[in-house]
């Protein structure tokens, strides 16, 4: 197996993994937007209108990004990666600041009800790093394919 | 990220499809706001403790609770972690959290009678677990007299 093939397989695996995680994260939010609105409000980071809009819009953005990662061509995937990295960064900031403030709240990230811990912060950091890595490998793979 | 080799070109070319994805997600979000059976009301999510959820349990201050005779027999629910409960709790309070819902709910039901109010508390005004536990009790028991102690355990302490 040559290097280009390995890069392609790694990039595709990373892309599918990130898309799957986004769908898994979005599902409980889509099933119960009212509860997700509560979770968003618990962070005390945005206005009431902001909480409402986030609760309705964010899960569908996650789904749209996941779908684009799976089916769109490399150039169009750039937008999905940009949003994916942005979402991961926002989630990391939200969870880290909630943990730092000692808020006794659930993450709301994947539908769990456990109180936010340092482990959640580290997990979000790992997800951000993983998303950036997957984006880089996917785009590098696409560039290699275009040259071939 | 400069994957293409030209500074800023990757970012610049990502902006348009990103905006398109955001716009596409708006349509189902709008449908959710209009037709989802569990959609949040527009006034929802005002704060962690005053969300306009249809099943939201109201908050009461300790003074309000002490003024009302009907609360003298209230069932107190402690929604804090077990270690906090072990250090001190409202006399007679039963522990219940969403994480241990199935195992802890029977002990709550053993103590509860339909005519007595339920008051849930967590650590302080910063916590949201009491609200979520109270709201879930209200939904699952179909019982309206479930309340949250404003300020939680900190308010209880002298």
Short mmCIF file of C-alpha atoms in Angstrom, two decimals:
data_model
loop_
_atom_site.label_atom_id
_atom_site.label_comp_id
_atom_site.label_asym_id
_atom_site.label_seq_id
_atom_site.Cartn_x
_atom_site.Cartn_y
_atom_site.Cartn_z
CA UNK A 1 0.00 0.00 0.00
CA UNK A 2 1.58 3.29 -1.06
CA UNK A 3 1.71 6.47 0.98
CA UNK A 4 -1.04 8.23 -0.98
CA UNK A 5 -3.39 5.32 -0.35
CA UNK A 6 -2.60 5.37 3.36
CA UNK A 7 -3.22 9.11 3.55
CA UNK A 8 -6.51 8.65 1.72
CA UNK A 9 -7.66 5.90 4.10
CA UNK A 10 -6.66 7.91 7.17
CA UNK A 11 -8.38 11.00 5.83
CA UNK A 12 -11.58 9.13 5.00
CA UNK A 13 -11.63 7.41 8.38
CA UNK A 14 -11.16 10.71 10.17
CA UNK A 15 -13.90 12.32 8.11
CA UNK A 16 -16.40 9.53 8.81
CA UNK A 17 -15.48 9.51 12.51
CA UNK A 18 -16.01 13.25 12.94
CA UNK A 19 -19.29 13.10 10.98
CA UNK A 20 -20.50 10.23 13.16
CA UNK A 21 -19.65 12.09 16.35
CA UNK A 22 -21.55 15.12 15.12
CA UNK A 23 -24.65 13.02 14.39
CA UNK A 24 -24.40 11.28 17.78
CA UNK A 25 -24.10 14.68 19.48
CA UNK A 26 -27.00 16.16 17.53
CA UNK A 27 -29.50 13.32 18.02
CA UNK A 28 -30.55 13.92 21.67
CA UNK A 29 -30.71 17.66 20.98
CA UNK A 30 -32.99 17.12 18.00
CA UNK A 31 -35.23 14.74 19.92
CA UNK A 32 -35.73 17.13 22.84
CA UNK A 33 -34.95 20.76 21.93
CA UNK A 34 -36.67 22.05 25.09
CA UNK A 35 -34.29 20.13 27.33
CA UNK A 36 -31.35 21.26 25.22
CA UNK A 37 -32.51 24.86 25.65
CA UNK A 38 -32.27 24.29 29.41
CA UNK A 39 -28.77 22.91 29.03
CA UNK A 40 -27.68 25.91 26.96
CA UNK A 41 -29.21 28.32 29.48
CA UNK A 42 -27.38 26.60 32.31
CA UNK A 43 -24.08 27.79 30.87
CA UNK A 44 -25.14 31.43 31.41
CA UNK A 45 -23.10 32.57 28.42
CA UNK A 46 -25.75 34.01 26.10
CA UNK A 47 -28.94 36.00 26.23
CA UNK A 48 -32.36 34.29 26.40
CA UNK A 49 -32.81 34.87 22.67
CA UNK A 50 -29.34 33.45 22.06
CA UNK A 51 -30.16 30.34 24.09
CA UNK A 52 -33.36 29.85 22.11
CA UNK A 53 -31.67 30.25 18.73
CA UNK A 54 -28.77 27.98 19.70
CA UNK A 55 -31.13 25.27 20.94
CA UNK A 56 -32.99 25.24 17.64
CA UNK A 57 -30.18 25.87 15.19
CA UNK A 58 -27.05 24.19 16.56
CA UNK A 59 -28.20 20.54 16.22
CA UNK A 60 -29.12 21.11 12.58
CA UNK A 61 -25.79 22.81 11.93
CA UNK A 62 -24.10 19.72 13.36
CA UNK A 63 -26.18 17.52 11.04
CA UNK A 64 -25.48 19.74 8.01
CA UNK A 65 -21.75 19.65 8.72
CA UNK A 66 -21.84 15.87 9.14
CA UNK A 67 -23.71 15.43 5.87
CA UNK A 68 -21.34 17.75 4.01
CA UNK A 69 -18.32 15.89 5.36
CA UNK A 70 -19.72 12.63 4.06
CA UNK A 71 -21.06 13.56 0.64
CA UNK A 72 -19.63 16.83 -0.64
CA UNK A 73 -16.51 17.22 -2.84
CA UNK A 74 -13.22 18.33 -1.22
CA UNK A 75 -13.54 22.02 -2.07
CA UNK A 76 -17.03 22.22 -0.61
CA UNK A 77 -15.89 20.22 2.43
CA UNK A 78 -13.71 23.13 3.44
CA UNK A 79 -16.79 24.94 4.71
CA UNK A 80 -17.82 21.89 6.71
CA UNK A 81 -14.37 21.62 8.25
CA UNK A 82 -14.35 25.32 9.08
CA UNK A 83 -17.68 24.97 10.87
CA UNK A 84 -16.64 21.71 12.52
CA UNK A 85 -13.49 23.29 13.94
CA UNK A 86 -15.45 26.36 14.99
CA UNK A 87 -18.09 24.27 16.77
CA UNK A 88 -15.44 22.22 18.55
CA UNK A 89 -13.70 25.41 19.67
CA UNK A 90 -16.92 26.94 20.96
CA UNK A 91 -17.83 23.74 22.81
CA UNK A 92 -14.38 23.65 24.40
CA UNK A 93 -14.67 27.26 25.57
CA UNK A 94 -18.19 26.73 26.93
CA UNK A 95 -17.33 23.56 28.84
CA UNK A 96 -13.99 24.89 30.11
CA UNK A 97 -15.48 28.15 31.39
CA UNK A 98 -18.39 26.30 33.04
CA UNK A 99 -15.92 23.99 34.77
CA UNK A 100 -13.70 26.91 35.78
CA UNK A 101 -16.71 28.74 37.25
CA UNK A 102 -17.67 25.65 39.20
CA UNK A 103 -21.13 25.45 37.67
CA UNK A 104 -23.06 22.41 38.88
CA UNK A 105 -24.50 21.65 35.46
CA UNK A 106 -24.54 18.82 32.95
CA UNK A 107 -22.49 19.21 29.76
CA UNK A 108 -25.44 18.66 27.42
CA UNK A 109 -22.92 17.70 24.74
CA UNK A 110 -23.98 14.12 24.03
CA UNK A 111 -27.17 14.05 26.06
CA UNK A 112 -25.55 13.00 29.36
CA UNK A 113 -26.58 14.32 32.75
CA UNK A 114 -23.29 14.08 34.64
CA UNK A 115 -21.84 17.25 36.12
CA UNK A 116 -19.09 18.86 34.04
CA UNK A 117 -15.65 17.71 35.12
CA UNK A 118 -12.06 18.23 34.07
CA UNK A 119 -12.46 15.05 32.01
CA UNK A 120 -15.13 16.78 29.92
CA UNK A 121 -12.79 19.71 29.27
CA UNK A 122 -10.00 17.38 28.21
CA UNK A 123 -12.38 15.41 26.00
CA UNK A 124 -13.51 18.60 24.25
CA UNK A 125 -9.86 19.60 23.79
CA UNK A 126 -9.12 16.19 22.27
CA UNK A 127 -12.13 16.52 19.96
CA UNK A 128 -10.95 19.94 18.79
CA UNK A 129 -7.46 18.58 18.13
CA UNK A 130 -8.94 15.55 16.38
CA UNK A 131 -11.15 17.71 14.18
CA UNK A 132 -8.23 19.91 13.16
CA UNK A 133 -6.13 16.81 12.43
CA UNK A 134 -8.90 15.19 10.40
CA UNK A 135 -9.43 18.41 8.43
CA UNK A 136 -5.75 18.71 7.69
CA UNK A 137 -5.40 15.10 6.54
CA UNK A 138 -8.57 15.27 4.45
CA UNK A 139 -7.50 18.39 2.65
CA UNK A 140 -3.96 17.08 2.20
CA UNK A 141 -5.37 13.89 0.74
CA UNK A 142 -7.58 15.86 -1.62
CA UNK A 143 -4.62 17.93 -2.76
CA UNK A 144 -2.59 14.77 -3.40
CA UNK A 145 -5.43 13.27 -5.41
CA UNK A 146 -5.79 16.43 -7.46
CA UNK A 147 -2.11 16.34 -8.38
CA UNK A 148 -2.18 12.66 -9.33
CA UNK B 1 -4.94 26.51 7.83
CA UNK B 2 -2.90 26.90 4.66
CA UNK B 3 -3.32 23.52 3.08
CA UNK B 4 -3.40 24.83 -0.45
CA UNK B 5 -0.08 26.61 -0.04
CA UNK B 6 -1.49 30.07 -0.61
CA UNK B 7 -1.87 32.07 2.61
CA UNK B 8 -5.52 32.58 3.55
CA UNK B 9 -6.81 30.85 0.41
CA UNK B 10 -8.09 27.82 2.32
CA UNK B 11 -9.95 29.99 4.79
CA UNK B 12 -11.30 32.29 2.10
CA UNK B 13 -12.62 29.43 0.00
CA UNK B 14 -14.16 27.78 3.08
CA UNK B 15 -16.26 30.78 4.02
CA UNK B 16 -18.86 30.52 1.27
CA UNK B 17 -19.71 26.81 1.73
CA UNK B 18 -19.73 27.37 5.49
CA UNK B 19 -22.27 30.15 5.10
CA UNK B 20 -24.32 27.92 2.82
CA UNK B 21 -24.38 25.14 5.41
CA UNK B 22 -25.48 27.58 8.10
CA UNK B 23 -28.27 28.81 5.85
CA UNK B 24 -29.35 25.25 5.03
CA UNK B 25 -29.54 24.41 8.73
CA UNK B 26 -31.84 27.37 9.28
CA UNK B 27 -34.72 25.73 7.42
CA UNK B 28 -35.13 22.63 9.62
CA UNK B 29 -34.40 24.82 12.67
CA UNK B 30 -37.36 26.97 11.72
CA UNK B 31 -39.50 23.87 11.26
CA UNK B 32 -38.40 22.69 14.71
CA UNK B 33 -39.44 26.01 16.21
CA UNK B 34 -42.87 25.75 14.62
CA UNK B 35 -43.82 22.09 14.78
CA UNK B 36 -41.56 20.02 17.04
CA UNK B 37 -43.64 18.52 19.88
CA UNK B 38 -40.83 19.30 22.33
CA UNK B 39 -39.90 22.71 20.94
CA UNK B 40 -38.77 25.29 23.50
CA UNK B 41 -41.18 28.20 23.92
CA UNK B 42 -39.77 31.51 22.61
CA UNK B 43 -39.32 32.86 26.11
CA UNK B 44 -37.40 29.72 27.03
CA UNK B 45 -33.92 29.56 28.39
CA UNK B 46 -33.99 32.90 30.16
CA UNK B 47 -31.68 31.60 32.85
CA UNK B 48 -30.94 28.19 34.20
CA UNK B 49 -33.47 28.72 36.94
CA UNK B 50 -36.27 30.52 35.20
CA UNK B 51 -36.82 28.83 31.91
CA UNK B 52 -40.28 29.16 30.50
CA UNK B 53 -40.60 25.43 30.01
CA UNK B 54 -44.16 24.12 30.19
CA UNK B 55 -43.17 21.65 32.91
CA UNK B 56 -40.89 23.97 34.79
CA UNK B 57 -41.01 23.86 38.56
CA UNK B 58 -41.20 27.26 40.24
CA UNK B 59 -38.51 28.45 42.61
CA UNK B 60 -39.23 29.43 46.18
CA UNK B 61 -37.04 31.21 48.67
CA UNK B 62 -36.48 29.68 52.08
CA UNK B 63 -38.54 32.50 53.61
CA UNK B 64 -41.48 31.68 51.34
CA UNK B 65 -41.25 28.02 52.26
CA UNK B 66 -41.18 28.76 55.98
CA UNK B 67 -44.15 31.10 55.72
CA UNK B 68 -46.41 28.54 54.07
CA UNK B 69 -47.85 25.96 56.51
CA UNK B 70 -48.34 23.40 53.73
CA UNK B 71 -44.58 23.17 53.28
CA UNK B 72 -44.01 22.03 56.85
CA UNK B 73 -44.64 18.44 55.72
CA UNK B 74 -42.83 18.82 52.38
CA UNK B 75 -40.66 16.04 51.04
CA UNK B 76 -37.16 17.40 50.51
CA UNK B 77 -35.06 16.08 47.65
CA UNK B 78 -31.28 16.56 47.62
CA UNK B 79 -29.97 16.70 44.04
CA UNK B 80 -26.33 17.15 45.00
CA UNK B 81 -23.55 14.55 44.68
CA UNK B 82 -23.46 11.85 47.40
CA UNK B 83 -20.33 13.26 49.04
CA UNK B 84 -22.02 16.66 49.50
CA UNK B 85 -25.10 14.94 50.90
CA UNK B 86 -22.94 12.99 53.34
CA UNK B 87 -21.43 16.21 54.68
CA UNK B 88 -24.82 17.65 55.48
CA UNK B 89 -28.37 17.89 54.17
CA UNK B 90 -31.84 19.13 55.00
CA UNK B 91 -33.25 16.87 57.74
CA UNK B 92 -35.17 14.01 56.15
CA UNK B 93 -34.05 14.85 52.63
CA UNK B 94 -33.80 11.99 50.13
CA UNK B 95 -31.08 11.92 47.51
CA UNK B 96 -32.14 11.90 43.87
CA UNK B 97 -30.15 12.80 40.77
CA UNK B 98 -30.77 12.22 37.10
CA UNK B 99 -27.66 10.05 36.93
CA UNK B 100 -29.12 7.65 39.52
CA UNK B 101 -32.75 8.16 38.64
CA UNK B 102 -33.85 4.55 38.29
CA UNK B 103 -32.17 3.37 41.48
CA UNK B 104 -33.06 6.36 43.66
CA UNK B 105 -36.62 7.08 42.56
CA UNK B 106 -38.18 4.14 44.47
CA UNK B 107 -36.89 5.50 47.79
CA UNK B 108 -38.42 8.87 46.92
CA UNK B 109 -41.76 7.29 46.05
CA UNK B 110 -41.72 5.34 49.32
CA UNK B 111 -41.59 8.62 51.21
CA UNK B 112 -43.92 10.63 49.02
CA UNK B 113 -47.65 11.00 49.39
CA UNK B 114 -49.59 12.73 46.64
CA UNK B 115 -50.88 15.54 48.84
CA UNK B 116 -47.50 16.73 50.13
CA UNK B 117 -45.35 19.15 48.15
CA UNK B 118 -41.86 18.28 46.99
CA UNK B 119 -38.94 20.69 47.28
CA UNK B 120 -35.70 19.99 45.42
CA UNK B 121 -32.38 21.68 46.12
CA UNK B 122 -28.80 21.50 44.93
CA UNK B 123 -25.69 23.37 45.99
CA UNK B 124 -26.33 27.03 45.30
CA UNK B 125 -27.80 29.49 42.83
CA UNK B 126 -25.05 28.35 40.44
CA UNK B 127 -26.40 24.84 40.04
CA UNK B 128 -29.03 23.65 37.61
CA UNK B 129 -29.46 20.06 38.74
CA UNK B 130 -32.27 20.83 41.19
CA UNK B 131 -34.28 22.44 38.40
CA UNK B 132 -33.81 19.50 36.05
CA UNK B 133 -34.63 16.96 38.78
CA UNK B 134 -37.72 18.94 39.82
CA UNK B 135 -38.90 19.30 36.24
CA UNK B 136 -38.45 15.60 35.60
CA UNK B 137 -40.33 14.69 38.79
CA UNK B 138 -43.11 17.01 37.74
CA UNK B 139 -43.32 15.34 34.34
CA UNK B 140 -43.02 11.75 35.47
CA UNK B 141 -45.28 11.99 38.51
CA UNK B 142 -47.73 14.27 36.76
CA UNK B 143 -47.68 16.31 39.95
CA UNK B 144 -47.67 20.12 39.96
CA UNK B 145 -46.50 20.75 43.50
CA UNK B 146 -42.81 20.30 42.87
CA UNK B 147 -40.60 23.28 43.71
CA UNK B 148 -36.97 24.33 43.71
CA UNK B 149 -35.30 25.94 46.71
CA UNK B 150 -33.79 29.17 45.41
CA UNK B 151 -30.15 29.31 46.46
CA UNK B 152 -30.02 25.62 47.29
CA UNK B 153 -28.04 24.27 50.22
CA UNK B 154 -26.23 27.59 50.65
CA UNK B 155 -29.57 29.27 51.32
CA UNK B 156 -30.43 26.64 53.90
CA UNK B 157 -27.26 27.20 55.89
CA UNK B 158 -27.50 29.91 58.57
#
